[in-house]
Each structure stands twice: as structure tokens, then as C-alpha cells.
Amino acid sequence: MDLSQINPILLLASLMVAATPILLAAIGEAVVEKAGVLNLGVEGMMITGAVVGFAITVNTDAPVLGFVCAAIAGAALSMLFGILTQYLLSNQVATGLGLTLFGLGVSSLIGKPYEGMKVTTLSKFEVPLLSDIPVIGPILFKHDPMVYVSILIIAATWYVLTHTRAGLILRGVGENHDAAHALGYKVIRVRLMAIAFGGACAGLGGAYISLVRVPQWVDGMTAGAGWIALAIVVFASWRPWRVLLGAYLFGGITVLQLNLQAAGVPVPVEVLASSPYIITILVLVAISMKGSHGAPGALGKIFHATH
Amino acid sequence: MIRLEKRPSPSRVWAAMTPVLAVVATMIAGGFLFWMLGKDPLESIRTIFWDPLFHETFGPYSRPQLLVKAAPLILIAIGLSLGFRAGVWNIGAEGQYIMGAICGAGVGLAFFPADNPLIFPTMILAGALGGWAWAMIPGFLKVRFGTNEILVSLMLVYVAEALLASVSQGLLQNPDGMGFPGSRNFRDFPAAHNAEIFTNTGMHWGVVFAFVAVIFAYVLLTRHMLGFHVRLTGEAPRAARFAGVNPTRLVLFCLGTSGALAGMAGMFEVSGPAGQISIDFNSGYGFTAIIVAFLGRLHPIGILLAGLLMALTYIGGELAQLMLGLPAAAIQMFQGMLMFFLLAMDMLTNYRIRFSMKTA
């Protein structure tokens, strides 16, 4: 075992990369849940985004186009969920699970010919001047553009949710859809937009795994990231900046765990490999012990306007 | 203008009709999918749904497989359906299935090469206990701290997979296996082997237990107070509370039962059809069983039929892979589609469609 191999600067820098997929998926899901909808299909939308982003980038050599198409694919898949739950009034838990199973099947079907291929990944973007600062520069300012985009999405989500009329309507729909409906807001339309946003974010997160983090296509490569994103939304109490905190904490654990494995720490590999999942459970327990933590009032409930 | 009107009570006719309609719709959409993949849609559908049962050459081989594949699906789905009815969402059956297999196989292998008729029953018990214990983790956390059982049970699937990888390369590895991962094969250990009861029928002890579980669940839900409480909690949680249903006991019962059944399914699979503990012996039955439970309308008899149908798509899928070169993932997608069509058509059970000229 050689802990001195672990370079804290590199560790912190790779933390941001490891956290970005979950960060993207989680902020999307946070908005969906703020609108009162529980979409358990995050994993399915992520993996579909991963495979679509990868396939497009392999064929066009343009990772940006890959990300755009991944977002569109995620949103398209989420619309399937949206139509089923909003118009056909199906159970959200069951539909979300179905979406995950469906997405895993679709991705494996599309991805088969792309296994083992190489892909053009995003180039690093060094923020001028700031990236030259010792220690802080390499940790914060020498990443690919998606890392910054994900933080911008968080900031924008926070602003829209808390400082705009649109955000107020969205939260109102999520807290009490009958009251929002009585005030004349289009509950279903608002929710469909939120679901599409969630799908697009999950697609981006998935594409980040297959295009930057790995970068390769492996069947089932999201390995539960979508479920962890769902847990992070609960951890964050549905607040955007806390989503960022939760995702980075989780990214930190993942990276540290991988580094410890590489350094040969005398802990069984299985324990290290399953530590992100075990820690997620522990965090969920800790959060639920605190009791009430601000879940949207109408979360997961079916909305059916009678008049 | 199309309007939905809630029915005073769910329509019985539609409840029985929707799974059939969903299967038909999936066949049509699936045929389209296969056509897009460059296959003859009619031939693909025939290969999946007809040939495994009635083909002259393949039929005799694949008919027994029907029971082999259906048994774990039915066992797991029966357990899940109890929870789903009561609003307890155990979606980590895959993990409980793996833990049951590890515990059952572990107990069996500990007695190698003894020959005692009690070994196999002990293994069944160990498998059930393993699955039960794994499901009790989300159960305990839910009743004690109110932690979301969906996320916890799912996270535990990944932990169970890591454990499976560990034991198949360590604790349970075959000492005579020349370093290959995987345990001893139960075919070489008659006292612990879950062999066919009648040759060439696919009938093994797991199938027997699956049928028993169906009958047990049917009696429980229609004739027993506990089953009534399960249904009441799902349909009218407030009424259930006034009726004195103990939610804690109900959550633990639902999760425990589904865990134990999933654990048993895993144990039967590993000591019979799969033959040994290996890194990837689990084939996603724990997740497919969720579809089976819904396709069977959370009703025991429905689940029995749905399990057989889903087993047919597995076998037919393998056949289509062999005969037509249809990718394995296409079948997975096909199963996912079935779930969607079913959920979409469920609306017809609970709502009436009204056409009216004026806007609402």
C-alpha cells in the first residue's frame, strides 16, 4: 500500500469529472420533482443519452453534436413517460421503472455495433489566467466545457426556481396541483416541460459518461448512476446548490475509492467497489432521520382535472 | 374533445382485457421494430411466440425450458405483487435473488460431499433466509427511519453483485476448479442438486414452490385478514389506518415475503438450471419479475400466466437469436415495450373515455 501515490490535486480535479454525470441527472430530476412528478426512469434516460451521444460522435467526430443529440434523446424518452403519466394517468413509480428497463434494452440494441470503438472526446478548456493559479488552477479551471456547463445549469435552475414567475408557477404546481389548476395554470403543460428538461439533463449526464469520463461504450455502463442521482435529490432536499454539494461529495467518494483500490489499500475490493452504494444508503438514512425535509406536496400524485 | 371520466369502481372487464390488448399491441410494435432491424416481422413474431411450443425440432427441447424460466419469475413476482398492492416498492428483488443463491449454495457446499436427504431442504431454508435478510435491510430502515425503500433496495442490488463477484472468486470458489472463478457444479453433488423431478419436463422443485406460492397468495388475498389488510392499505390508506392495520408490520411482511421468495428463486436457480455460483449467473429475473407482476395485474393467477408468457419471450428470443440473428437486446426492449403498453391501457380500467363537442 502506498498512499503517497495519491495526488490530492489530481484527486480533487477528477472529483469534478466523476461528479458531473450525476450532477446533471440530479438537477434535472430535482426540477421534475419540484413540479410534483417522480420519474424513476433517470437510469434509462441516462444510458440512452450515453449510447446516442456516443454513436453520433463516432459518426460525426463532433462531441458537441453528440451532447446535443443525447439531450434530445433523453427528452424524447422522457416524453414517453410524460404522455403515459400525464395524459394516460399511469402510476409514476411503475412507469418510471418501465422506462429504465426499456432504456437499458434500447441502449444495448443501439450500442452493440459500437462496442470497443474509440471516440473523439471533448478537449480541455483552460480558463485564461485563472488556470495558472497554483493548486486551485488545476483543480477548478482546467476542465472540459461540460463541467462548467453543468455548474451553469445549476445556477440557472436556482435562479429560475427562486427568482422568477415561471419558477413560482412550477413550484406551485408541484406543491398543490389542484390549487394551481384552480388558479388557471396548465398543470399538465408545466409538468411536461419539467419532465422534458429532466430527460434532457439525464441524457447529457449519460453522454458525459460515454464521451468524457470513460470514454467508450460499454453495455450497462451507467451502473446505477441514475439511481444515485435520485438519491442525491433527496439528500439535497430539492435545492439546486445542495444538489451540487451532494454530487461533488459523491464524486469525491467514487474517486477516492478508485484511488484507494489502485494504491492497494488492504480493504477487499468488493467493499471499496460497493462503498458508493453503501454510503448512499447511509446518507439516505441520515436524511430521513431528520424527519420532514421539504418534499414537494404533490410529489408522485396523479393529477386529473374533473372540470 | 376527448375527456376522461373516472369510473366509480375499476372495470372488471377491462382489467382482464388490458393485458391481452397490451400483448397484441406489443406484438405489432415489436414486429415493426424487427422489421426496422431488417427481419421479417411475421416470421420473428412466430419464432418468438409459436415455435418454442409447437416447432417440430425445437419444441421438444424448448417446452421444458418454459417451466424452468417461468418458475423464478413467478416466485419473485408473487412476492413483489403483495408489496406493490400495499404501496411498498421493493425493486431490489435482483439483489435478494443473488443473496438467496449465495446463502443457499453456501450452506449446500459446506456439506460437500455428504449424502443426506436433509441437505436440500436446509438449502431452501437458507436461500429463503438470505433473501429475507437482504430485504429486511430496506424494511427495517423504512419502518425505523422512514427511509425510501425504492432507493435502498435498489442500491443493495449493486452491493449484492459485488458480493457475488467476491464469493465466486473466493469463499465459494471450486477448490478443484484450477483457479477458474465459480463454485463447484451442483450436478456433481446429488444431495444438493435441484434436479428435474420428471425427466424432460423442466419440472424442478422451484416450479413446485412457484405453484405453491401462487395458491398461497391467492388464498391469502381472497380469504385471509392479512391479505385484506394488504389490499386495503393500497386502495385506501386512511381507511386502513382507521381499521387498525399496523403499517410497520405490513411493510415488514411485504418486504420479508418478497425477499424470501426471491431468495428461494435464486437458490433453486443456482442449484439447478444454472448449476453453480458464478459471477453472472443472475440474468435479471429480479427486474423482469416487476413486469411480470404488473402484466399479471398483481393477481396470483394473472402472474402465473404472465410468468409463462414472459418465459416464452425469453425462450423465443433465444430461438430468434439463433435462427434469425435477432440481437438479444431486442427482446429486452420488447419486454420493456410490453410494460409501457400495459400501463398505457390500464387507463381504460379506471377511466371512461367520453367524446364531447364542447371544450371542458
XYZ file of C-alpha atoms in Angstrom:
667
model
C 0.000 0.000 0.000
C 1.319 3.375 -0.930
C -0.905 6.276 -0.041
C 1.698 8.796 -1.175
C 0.777 7.812 -4.747
C -2.481 9.644 -4.306
C -2.060 13.179 -5.502
C -4.617 15.393 -3.727
C -4.685 17.939 -6.572
C -5.394 15.286 -9.186
C -7.907 13.702 -6.851
C -9.853 16.922 -6.430
C -9.662 17.651 -10.148
C -11.006 14.233 -11.106
C -13.712 14.585 -8.454
C -15.406 17.219 -10.582
C -15.296 14.961 -13.626
C -16.655 11.988 -11.677
C -19.470 14.089 -10.227
C -20.668 15.797 -13.420
C -22.864 12.961 -14.820
C -24.741 12.574 -11.541
C -24.874 16.326 -11.110
C -26.581 16.770 -14.480
C -29.046 13.937 -13.961
C -29.823 15.048 -10.408
C -30.540 18.699 -11.229
C -32.899 17.582 -13.996
C -34.713 15.225 -11.659
C -34.855 17.914 -8.953
C -36.812 20.144 -11.330
C -39.121 17.271 -12.312
C -39.822 16.502 -8.664
C -40.298 20.199 -7.869
C -43.113 20.075 -10.425
C -44.619 17.182 -8.453
C -43.597 14.301 -10.707
C -41.478 11.347 -9.623
C -39.630 9.957 -12.641
C -37.743 6.787 -11.700
C -36.583 6.384 -15.288
C -33.417 8.503 -14.838
C -31.173 5.482 -15.292
C -32.898 4.558 -18.554
C -32.691 8.096 -19.932
C -29.041 8.392 -18.912
C -27.981 5.200 -20.618
C -29.924 6.142 -23.738
C -28.206 9.525 -23.728
C -24.876 7.743 -23.296
C -25.356 5.493 -26.301
C -26.880 8.151 -28.575
C -24.154 10.657 -27.713
C -21.508 8.038 -28.368
C -22.984 6.831 -31.651
C -23.417 10.360 -33.021
C -19.902 11.375 -32.004
C -18.342 8.261 -33.547
C -20.108 9.009 -36.825
C -19.572 12.766 -36.943
C -16.448 13.368 -34.822
C -18.297 16.241 -33.195
C -18.713 15.694 -29.451
C -20.830 18.830 -29.139
C -23.334 17.412 -31.599
C -23.185 14.167 -29.604
C -24.183 16.004 -26.440
C -26.993 17.848 -28.201
C -28.412 14.628 -29.644
C -28.052 12.880 -26.269
C -30.111 15.639 -24.665
C -32.742 15.314 -27.399
C -32.825 11.527 -26.985
C -33.209 11.844 -23.216
C -36.006 14.356 -23.633
C -37.741 12.184 -26.250
C -37.655 9.175 -23.943
C -38.930 11.268 -21.057
C -41.871 12.350 -23.214
C -42.916 8.709 -23.365
C -43.068 8.837 -19.574
C -44.793 12.215 -19.746
C -47.557 11.059 -22.075
C -48.152 7.900 -20.036
C -48.262 9.591 -16.653
C -49.828 12.941 -17.567
C -52.361 12.017 -20.245
C -52.946 8.316 -19.630
C -52.671 8.779 -15.849
C -50.476 5.739 -15.245
C -48.711 5.058 -11.956
C -45.498 7.098 -11.872
C -43.408 4.558 -9.978
C -44.304 1.713 -12.328
C -43.903 3.842 -15.453
C -40.521 5.114 -14.319
C -39.321 1.582 -13.685
C -40.608 0.578 -17.104
C -38.710 3.477 -18.650
C -35.481 2.282 -17.039
C -35.957 -1.292 -18.277
C -36.882 -0.012 -21.748
C -33.925 2.392 -21.867
C -31.480 -0.361 -20.906
C -32.863 -2.508 -23.745
C -32.813 0.294 -26.317
C -29.275 1.321 -25.433
C -27.939 -2.174 -25.615
C -29.586 -2.629 -29.010
C -28.196 0.629 -30.426
C -24.814 0.200 -28.785
C -23.955 -3.311 -29.963
C -22.034 -2.226 -33.108
C -20.174 0.473 -31.175
C -18.605 -1.732 -28.529
C -14.853 -1.247 -28.237
C -14.759 1.782 -30.557
C -12.803 4.920 -29.803
C -14.349 8.339 -29.812
C -13.260 11.971 -30.061
C -13.647 13.370 -26.599
C -14.120 16.966 -25.508
C -10.901 18.931 -25.355
C -9.919 20.592 -22.107
C -10.751 24.203 -21.739
C -8.283 26.212 -19.702
C -9.816 29.317 -18.248
C -7.380 32.144 -19.150
C -5.327 33.475 -16.241
C -7.274 31.563 -13.584
C -5.906 28.194 -14.695
C -2.359 29.420 -13.988
C -3.012 29.831 -10.267
C -1.085 27.102 -8.468
C -3.155 24.345 -6.801
C -6.546 25.987 -7.400
C -5.936 26.354 -11.145
C -5.577 22.647 -11.973
C -8.387 21.701 -9.590
C -11.014 24.176 -10.745
C -10.099 25.731 -14.054
C -8.648 23.042 -16.328
C -11.694 21.016 -17.241
C -13.711 20.255 -20.320
C -16.522 22.745 -21.050
C -19.296 20.391 -19.866
C -18.112 20.694 -16.263
C -18.727 24.440 -16.446
C -21.957 23.984 -18.366
C -23.248 21.708 -15.603
C -22.483 24.355 -12.973
C -24.186 26.984 -15.139
C -27.253 24.748 -15.352
C -27.321 24.563 -11.555
C -27.047 28.336 -11.250
C -29.720 28.906 -13.893
C -32.062 26.380 -12.267
C -31.604 28.025 -8.890
C -32.319 31.442 -10.373
C -35.392 30.335 -12.306
C -36.855 28.353 -9.419
C -36.405 31.017 -6.774
C -36.394 34.357 -8.584
C -38.814 34.119 -11.489
C -42.525 33.843 -12.022
C -42.054 30.665 -14.077
C -40.272 29.061 -11.149
C -43.029 30.087 -8.786
C -45.663 28.505 -11.047
C -43.607 25.324 -11.331
C -43.261 25.056 -7.574
C -46.940 25.823 -7.115
C -47.876 23.022 -9.479
C -45.629 20.691 -7.510
C -46.957 21.693 -4.104
C -50.661 21.570 -4.881
C -51.784 20.794 -8.398
C -55.469 21.312 -7.659
C -54.865 24.827 -6.372
C -52.610 25.620 -9.337
C -55.264 24.303 -11.689
C -57.942 26.391 -9.964
C -55.775 29.476 -10.498
C -55.763 28.702 -14.196
C -52.263 27.319 -14.649
C -51.834 24.488 -17.122
C -50.655 21.782 -14.743
C -50.029 19.165 -17.400
C -48.164 21.545 -19.705
C -45.891 22.749 -16.891
C -45.186 19.188 -15.845
C -44.437 18.021 -19.366
C -41.901 20.832 -19.754
C -40.280 19.890 -16.460
C -40.167 16.213 -17.476
C -38.557 17.120 -20.812
C -35.947 19.227 -19.023
C -35.234 16.335 -16.678
C -34.879 13.959 -19.621
C -32.517 16.296 -21.465
C -30.322 16.707 -18.371
C -30.228 12.935 -17.799
C -29.278 12.480 -21.463
C -26.433 14.988 -21.097
C -25.246 13.233 -17.948
C -25.242 9.876 -19.708
C -23.359 11.278 -22.695
C -20.781 12.730 -20.311
C -20.046 9.208 -19.063
C -19.631 7.677 -22.530
C -17.879 10.673 -24.122
C -15.652 12.115 -21.395
C -15.492 10.072 -18.246
C -14.785 6.626 -19.748
C -14.808 7.418 -22.957
C -16.138 4.261 -24.556
C -19.398 2.417 -24.951
C -19.905 -0.484 -22.547
C -23.300 -2.149 -22.148
C -24.983 -1.005 -18.918
C -22.192 1.483 -18.287
C -24.183 3.939 -16.175
C -24.143 1.256 -13.426
C -26.735 2.824 -11.181
C -25.676 6.462 -11.646
C -29.288 7.367 -12.385
C -30.453 5.830 -9.131
C -27.723 7.619 -7.219
C -28.894 10.863 -8.845
C -32.363 10.158 -7.443
C -30.869 9.662 -4.001
C -28.920 12.917 -4.305
C -32.145 14.826 -4.993
C -33.478 13.564 -1.661
C -30.162 14.359 0.021
C -30.284 17.882 -1.423
C -33.809 18.484 -0.111
C -34.721 19.552 -3.678
C -32.399 22.589 -3.572
C -30.145 23.243 -6.595
C -26.946 24.249 -4.774
C -27.249 21.322 -2.430
C -27.548 19.080 -5.476
C -24.129 20.406 -6.467
C -22.785 19.712 -2.984
C -24.254 16.209 -2.908
C -22.955 15.299 -6.341
C -19.448 16.537 -5.536
C -19.402 14.675 -2.237
C -20.457 11.569 -4.073
C -17.933 12.179 -6.843
C -15.290 12.524 -4.163
C -16.165 9.161 -2.656
C -16.084 7.462 -6.064
C -12.699 8.907 -6.975
C -11.195 8.254 -3.560
C -12.441 4.672 -3.675
C -10.830 4.127 -7.095
C -7.588 5.689 -5.893
C -7.540 3.508 -2.797
C -8.054 0.425 -4.969
C -5.146 1.477 -7.164
C -2.951 2.177 -4.155
C -3.593 -1.347 -2.875
C -5.165 -0.497 0.472
C -5.732 -3.721 2.476
C -9.513 -3.476 2.191
C -11.299 -6.035 -0.012
C -12.014 -4.687 -3.497
C -15.714 -5.616 -3.162
C -16.049 -3.404 -0.122
C -14.450 -0.485 -1.945
C -16.441 -1.122 -5.119
C -19.741 -1.181 -3.284
C -18.847 1.719 -0.980
C -20.566 4.390 -3.128
C -23.834 2.447 -2.869
C -23.468 1.739 0.845
C -22.619 5.369 1.560
C -25.657 6.452 -0.476
C -27.833 4.252 1.753
C -26.235 5.686 4.891
C -26.799 9.226 3.645
C -30.442 8.443 2.870
C -30.880 7.069 6.371
C -29.260 10.130 7.913
C -31.532 12.427 5.889
C -34.673 10.505 6.734
C -33.761 10.519 10.440
C -34.062 14.284 10.393
C -37.729 13.848 9.554
C -39.583 16.305 7.349
C -37.316 17.767 4.712
C -39.433 19.637 2.234
C -40.594 17.180 -0.368
C -42.994 18.843 -2.822
C -46.562 18.366 -1.613
C -47.972 16.753 -4.741
C -44.929 14.550 -5.457
C -45.954 11.376 -7.270
C -49.667 12.093 -7.108
C -51.837 11.723 -10.183
C -53.471 14.897 -11.441
C -56.875 14.527 -13.050
C -58.932 17.661 -13.644
C -62.598 16.802 -13.203
C -63.945 20.052 -14.619
C -62.738 16.913 -27.415
C -61.766 13.739 -25.605
C -62.364 13.654 -21.905
C -61.553 11.087 -19.253
C -64.156 10.320 -16.659
C -63.215 8.392 -13.562
C -65.165 5.194 -13.107
C -66.855 4.731 -9.721
C -65.021 1.425 -9.437
C -62.412 -0.161 -11.742
C -63.942 -2.072 -14.633
C -63.525 -5.831 -14.256
C -63.893 -6.452 -17.953
C -61.139 -4.018 -18.860
C -58.911 -5.270 -16.052
C -58.973 -8.689 -17.695
C -58.788 -7.330 -21.237
C -55.885 -4.873 -20.938
C -53.075 -7.455 -20.575
C -54.331 -9.245 -23.689
C -54.566 -5.972 -25.619
C -51.128 -4.960 -24.382
C -49.624 -8.222 -25.626
C -51.258 -7.743 -29.034
C -50.059 -4.131 -29.230
C -46.544 -5.220 -28.242
C -46.549 -7.866 -30.962
C -47.490 -5.224 -33.538
C -44.949 -2.679 -32.287
C -42.363 -5.444 -31.855
C -42.984 -6.631 -35.410
C -42.334 -3.087 -36.570
C -39.121 -2.986 -34.531
C -37.938 -6.289 -36.026
C -38.855 -5.019 -39.484
C -36.684 -1.958 -38.891
C -33.850 -4.302 -37.921
C -34.256 -5.911 -41.336
C -36.097 -9.049 -40.246
C -39.384 -10.439 -41.475
C -41.837 -9.247 -38.792
C -44.281 -12.154 -39.086
C -41.526 -14.732 -39.011
C -39.913 -13.044 -35.975
C -43.145 -12.990 -34.021
C -43.850 -16.598 -34.983
C -40.342 -17.639 -33.898
C -40.772 -15.971 -30.529
C -44.327 -16.955 -29.631
C -45.123 -20.074 -31.630
C -42.001 -22.072 -32.450
C -40.781 -22.695 -28.888
C -44.013 -24.582 -28.202
C -45.009 -26.167 -31.467
C -41.955 -26.387 -33.730
C -41.145 -29.998 -34.669
C -37.412 -29.844 -33.968
C -37.156 -27.158 -31.294
C -40.435 -27.768 -29.476
C -39.368 -30.855 -27.514
C -36.240 -29.039 -26.358
C -37.791 -25.689 -25.512
C -41.102 -26.797 -23.938
C -39.425 -27.921 -20.682
C -37.493 -24.655 -20.650
C -40.780 -22.837 -20.288
C -41.240 -24.056 -16.716
C -37.560 -23.571 -15.906
C -37.662 -19.912 -16.915
C -41.156 -19.209 -15.597
C -40.556 -20.577 -12.091
C -38.182 -17.880 -10.801
C -40.204 -15.136 -12.497
C -43.441 -16.320 -10.884
C -41.881 -16.861 -7.450
C -40.372 -13.386 -7.389
C -43.389 -11.659 -8.946
C -45.804 -13.192 -6.426
C -43.777 -11.708 -3.587
C -43.439 -8.335 -5.293
C -47.158 -8.161 -6.066
C -48.057 -8.232 -2.359
C -45.864 -5.208 -1.724
C -46.949 -3.370 -4.878
C -50.570 -3.791 -3.827
C -49.826 -2.219 -0.461
C -47.654 0.560 -1.910
C -44.403 -0.983 -0.715
C -41.973 -0.772 -3.626
C -39.346 -3.457 -3.405
C -37.455 -3.130 -6.661
C -34.286 -4.798 -5.429
C -35.523 -8.355 -5.912
C -32.476 -8.980 -8.078
C -30.260 -8.433 -5.033
C -32.395 -10.667 -2.817
C -32.302 -13.300 -5.543
C -28.485 -13.171 -5.580
C -28.218 -13.279 -1.780
C -30.600 -16.243 -1.609
C -28.477 -18.051 -4.152
C -25.263 -17.291 -2.265
C -26.682 -18.382 1.118
C -28.406 -21.496 -0.233
C -25.413 -22.596 -2.259
C -23.045 -21.750 0.581
C -24.911 -23.978 3.031
C -25.075 -26.773 0.473
C -21.404 -26.576 -0.428
C -20.434 -26.606 3.251
C -21.695 -30.205 3.396
C -19.882 -31.351 0.250
C -19.686 -34.294 -0.441
C -22.026 -35.615 2.275
C -25.131 -37.501 1.257
C -28.045 -36.666 3.488
C -31.665 -36.052 2.472
C -31.819 -33.039 4.780
C -29.204 -31.052 2.864
C -31.528 -29.835 0.117
C -34.347 -28.690 2.446
C -31.761 -26.858 4.547
C -30.519 -25.109 1.441
C -34.052 -23.978 0.567
C -34.403 -22.563 4.052
C -31.013 -20.851 3.855
C -31.886 -19.353 0.480
C -35.175 -18.001 1.779
C -33.445 -16.600 4.863
C -30.735 -14.950 2.773
C -33.266 -13.185 0.585
C -35.406 -12.323 3.587
C -32.475 -10.787 5.461
C -31.416 -8.745 2.441
C -34.961 -7.396 2.055
C -35.158 -6.668 5.770
C -32.465 -4.000 5.396
C -34.727 -1.635 3.407
C -37.651 -2.891 5.512
C -36.032 -2.042 8.807
C -34.729 1.304 7.549
C -38.186 2.195 6.254
C -40.099 1.423 9.430
C -37.420 2.762 11.781
C -36.284 5.918 9.964
C -38.754 6.305 7.103
C -36.003 5.809 4.508
C -37.212 5.363 0.926
C -37.322 1.606 0.250
C -37.124 2.045 -3.531
C -33.660 3.562 -3.458
C -32.273 1.407 -0.640
C -33.443 -1.889 -2.122
C -32.014 -0.903 -5.494
C -28.645 0.197 -4.091
C -28.401 -3.194 -2.389
C -28.567 -4.893 -5.803
C -25.176 -3.411 -6.628
C -23.802 -4.434 -3.244
C -25.098 -7.980 -3.781
C -23.474 -8.080 -7.220
C -20.148 -7.063 -5.693
C -20.564 -9.801 -3.054
C -21.395 -12.343 -5.748
C -18.222 -11.447 -7.639
C -16.295 -11.786 -4.409
C -17.606 -15.194 -3.306
C -17.346 -16.749 -6.752
C -13.645 -15.887 -6.761
C -13.048 -16.551 -3.100
C -15.167 -18.142 -0.429
C -17.264 -20.432 -2.642
C -14.766 -20.974 -5.432
C -14.359 -24.553 -6.563
C -11.171 -25.831 -4.883
C -10.751 -28.294 -7.775
C -11.537 -25.665 -10.394
C -7.920 -24.856 -11.283
C -8.380 -21.228 -10.346
C -11.370 -20.524 -12.566
C -13.990 -18.334 -10.900
C -17.216 -20.087 -9.926
C -18.260 -22.676 -7.375
C -18.495 -26.448 -7.639
C -21.191 -27.594 -10.014
C -24.226 -28.940 -8.211
C -24.639 -31.628 -10.855
C -21.687 -33.375 -9.206
C -23.295 -33.131 -5.778
C -26.507 -35.189 -5.904
C -27.669 -34.438 -2.344
C -27.815 -30.718 -3.116
C -28.764 -30.833 -6.770
C -32.125 -29.355 -7.717
C -32.676 -31.947 -10.438
C -35.739 -32.387 -12.616
C -38.427 -34.316 -10.793
C -39.710 -35.866 -14.019
C -37.159 -36.024 -16.806
C -37.684 -33.733 -19.784
C -40.493 -31.726 -18.286
C -38.417 -28.922 -16.788
C -40.271 -29.622 -13.563
C -37.879 -28.978 -10.681
C -38.528 -28.074 -7.047
C -38.567 -24.377 -7.884
C -41.542 -24.954 -10.170
C -43.373 -26.776 -7.377
C -42.684 -23.913 -4.994
C -43.827 -21.389 -7.592
C -47.191 -23.145 -7.915
C -47.498 -23.376 -4.132
C -46.724 -19.665 -3.870
C -49.475 -18.866 -6.377
C -52.059 -20.846 -4.394
C -50.822 -19.458 -1.097
C -51.008 -15.871 -2.371
C -54.460 -16.465 -3.821
C -55.820 -17.779 -0.530
C -54.076 -15.024 1.395
C -55.509 -12.236 -0.740
C -59.049 -13.551 -1.036
C -59.644 -15.420 2.209
C -57.334 -14.065 4.869
C -57.418 -10.956 7.027
C -53.771 -10.144 6.308
C -54.438 -10.218 2.576
C -57.396 -7.927 3.099
C -55.147 -5.520 5.002
C -52.618 -5.594 2.157
C -55.331 -4.680 -0.346
C -56.915 -2.101 1.920
C -53.608 -0.307 2.547
C -53.013 0.013 -1.183
C -56.507 1.108 -2.111
C -57.425 3.295 0.856
C -54.512 4.030 3.200
C -56.588 6.231 5.518
C -59.333 3.652 5.849
C -56.667 1.061 6.595
C -55.341 3.160 9.436
C -58.815 3.503 10.929
C -59.356 -0.230 10.526
C -56.362 -0.779 12.779
C -53.856 -2.002 10.204
C -50.371 -1.888 11.649
C -48.328 -0.258 8.863
C -44.996 -1.316 10.354
C -45.930 -4.969 10.404
C -47.361 -4.723 6.915
C -44.195 -3.172 5.421
C -42.028 -5.813 7.073
C -44.369 -8.587 5.964
C -44.442 -7.432 2.340
C -40.705 -6.859 2.044
C -39.859 -10.005 4.001
C -42.108 -12.255 1.946
C -40.905 -10.901 -1.364
C -37.304 -11.182 -0.205
C -37.734 -14.759 0.969
C -39.435 -15.808 -2.273
C -36.771 -14.081 -4.380
C -34.075 -15.746 -2.269
C -35.654 -19.151 -2.798
C -35.880 -18.494 -6.527
C -32.176 -17.692 -6.582
C -31.318 -20.824 -4.651
C -33.384 -23.070 -6.947
C -31.793 -21.481 -9.980
C -28.226 -21.814 -8.798
C -28.552 -25.407 -7.614
C -30.492 -26.494 -10.695
C -30.620 -24.785 -14.104
C -27.585 -22.533 -13.561
C -25.704 -25.288 -11.761
C -23.140 -23.184 -9.941
C -22.424 -19.820 -8.354
C -20.679 -17.733 -10.972
C -20.123 -14.004 -11.434
C -23.013 -13.623 -13.847
C -25.404 -16.487 -13.114
C -28.145 -13.958 -12.381
C -29.899 -12.994 -15.574
C -32.032 -10.072 -14.496
C -35.040 -12.144 -13.393
C -35.459 -9.833 -10.419
C -36.152 -6.917 -12.763
C -38.205 -8.815 -15.329
C -40.375 -10.066 -12.464
C -41.520 -6.459 -11.966
C -43.015 -6.555 -15.467
C -44.492 -9.982 -14.744
C -46.163 -8.689 -11.595
C -47.794 -5.796 -13.448
C -48.673 -7.847 -16.516
C -50.416 -10.283 -14.162
C -52.384 -7.371 -12.680
C -50.812 -8.111 -9.287
C -53.188 -11.074 -9.143
C -51.744 -14.562 -8.403
C -53.449 -16.327 -11.308
C -52.570 -13.445 -13.625
C -48.952 -13.638 -12.517
C -48.885 -17.350 -13.252
C -49.997 -16.691 -16.836
C -47.773 -13.617 -17.204
C -44.769 -15.573 -15.936
C -45.338 -18.289 -18.528
C -45.734 -15.682 -21.276
C -42.581 -13.842 -20.244
C -40.701 -17.140 -20.107
C -41.902 -17.742 -23.643
C -40.399 -14.436 -24.803
C -37.083 -15.434 -23.224
C -37.000 -18.817 -24.964
C -38.437 -17.454 -28.190
C -35.907 -14.651 -28.011
C -33.055 -17.129 -27.788
C -34.522 -19.050 -30.688
C -34.877 -15.871 -32.737
C -31.264 -15.040 -31.925
C -30.221 -18.432 -33.231
C -32.491 -18.643 -36.268
C -32.823 -15.043 -37.408
C -29.834 -13.360 -35.797
C -32.087 -11.052 -33.817
C -29.991 -9.226 -31.178
C -30.590 -10.298 -27.570
C -31.219 -6.689 -26.559
C -34.204 -6.552 -28.920
C -36.018 -8.954 -26.616
C -35.210 -6.838 -23.571
C -36.642 -3.851 -25.399
C -39.638 -5.927 -26.391
C -40.303 -6.726 -22.719
C -39.970 -3.054 -21.795
C -42.487 -2.157 -24.514
C -44.932 -4.659 -23.082
C -44.775 -2.854 -19.740
C -45.471 0.504 -21.428
C -48.448 -0.713 -23.408
C -49.845 -2.292 -20.303
C -49.524 0.864 -18.228
C -50.977 2.949 -21.035
C -54.001 0.689 -21.391
C -54.519 0.489 -17.666
C -56.213 3.840 -18.028
C -59.188 2.074 -19.599
C -59.722 0.135 -16.387
C -60.036 3.174 -14.177
C -61.426 5.775 -16.565
C -64.085 6.063 -19.217
C -63.339 7.898 -22.412
C -66.007 10.451 -23.251
C -66.229 12.329 -26.504
C -67.896 15.700 -26.295
C -68.175 18.658 -28.653
C -67.736 21.484 -26.212
C -64.385 22.149 -24.576
C -64.173 21.392 -20.905
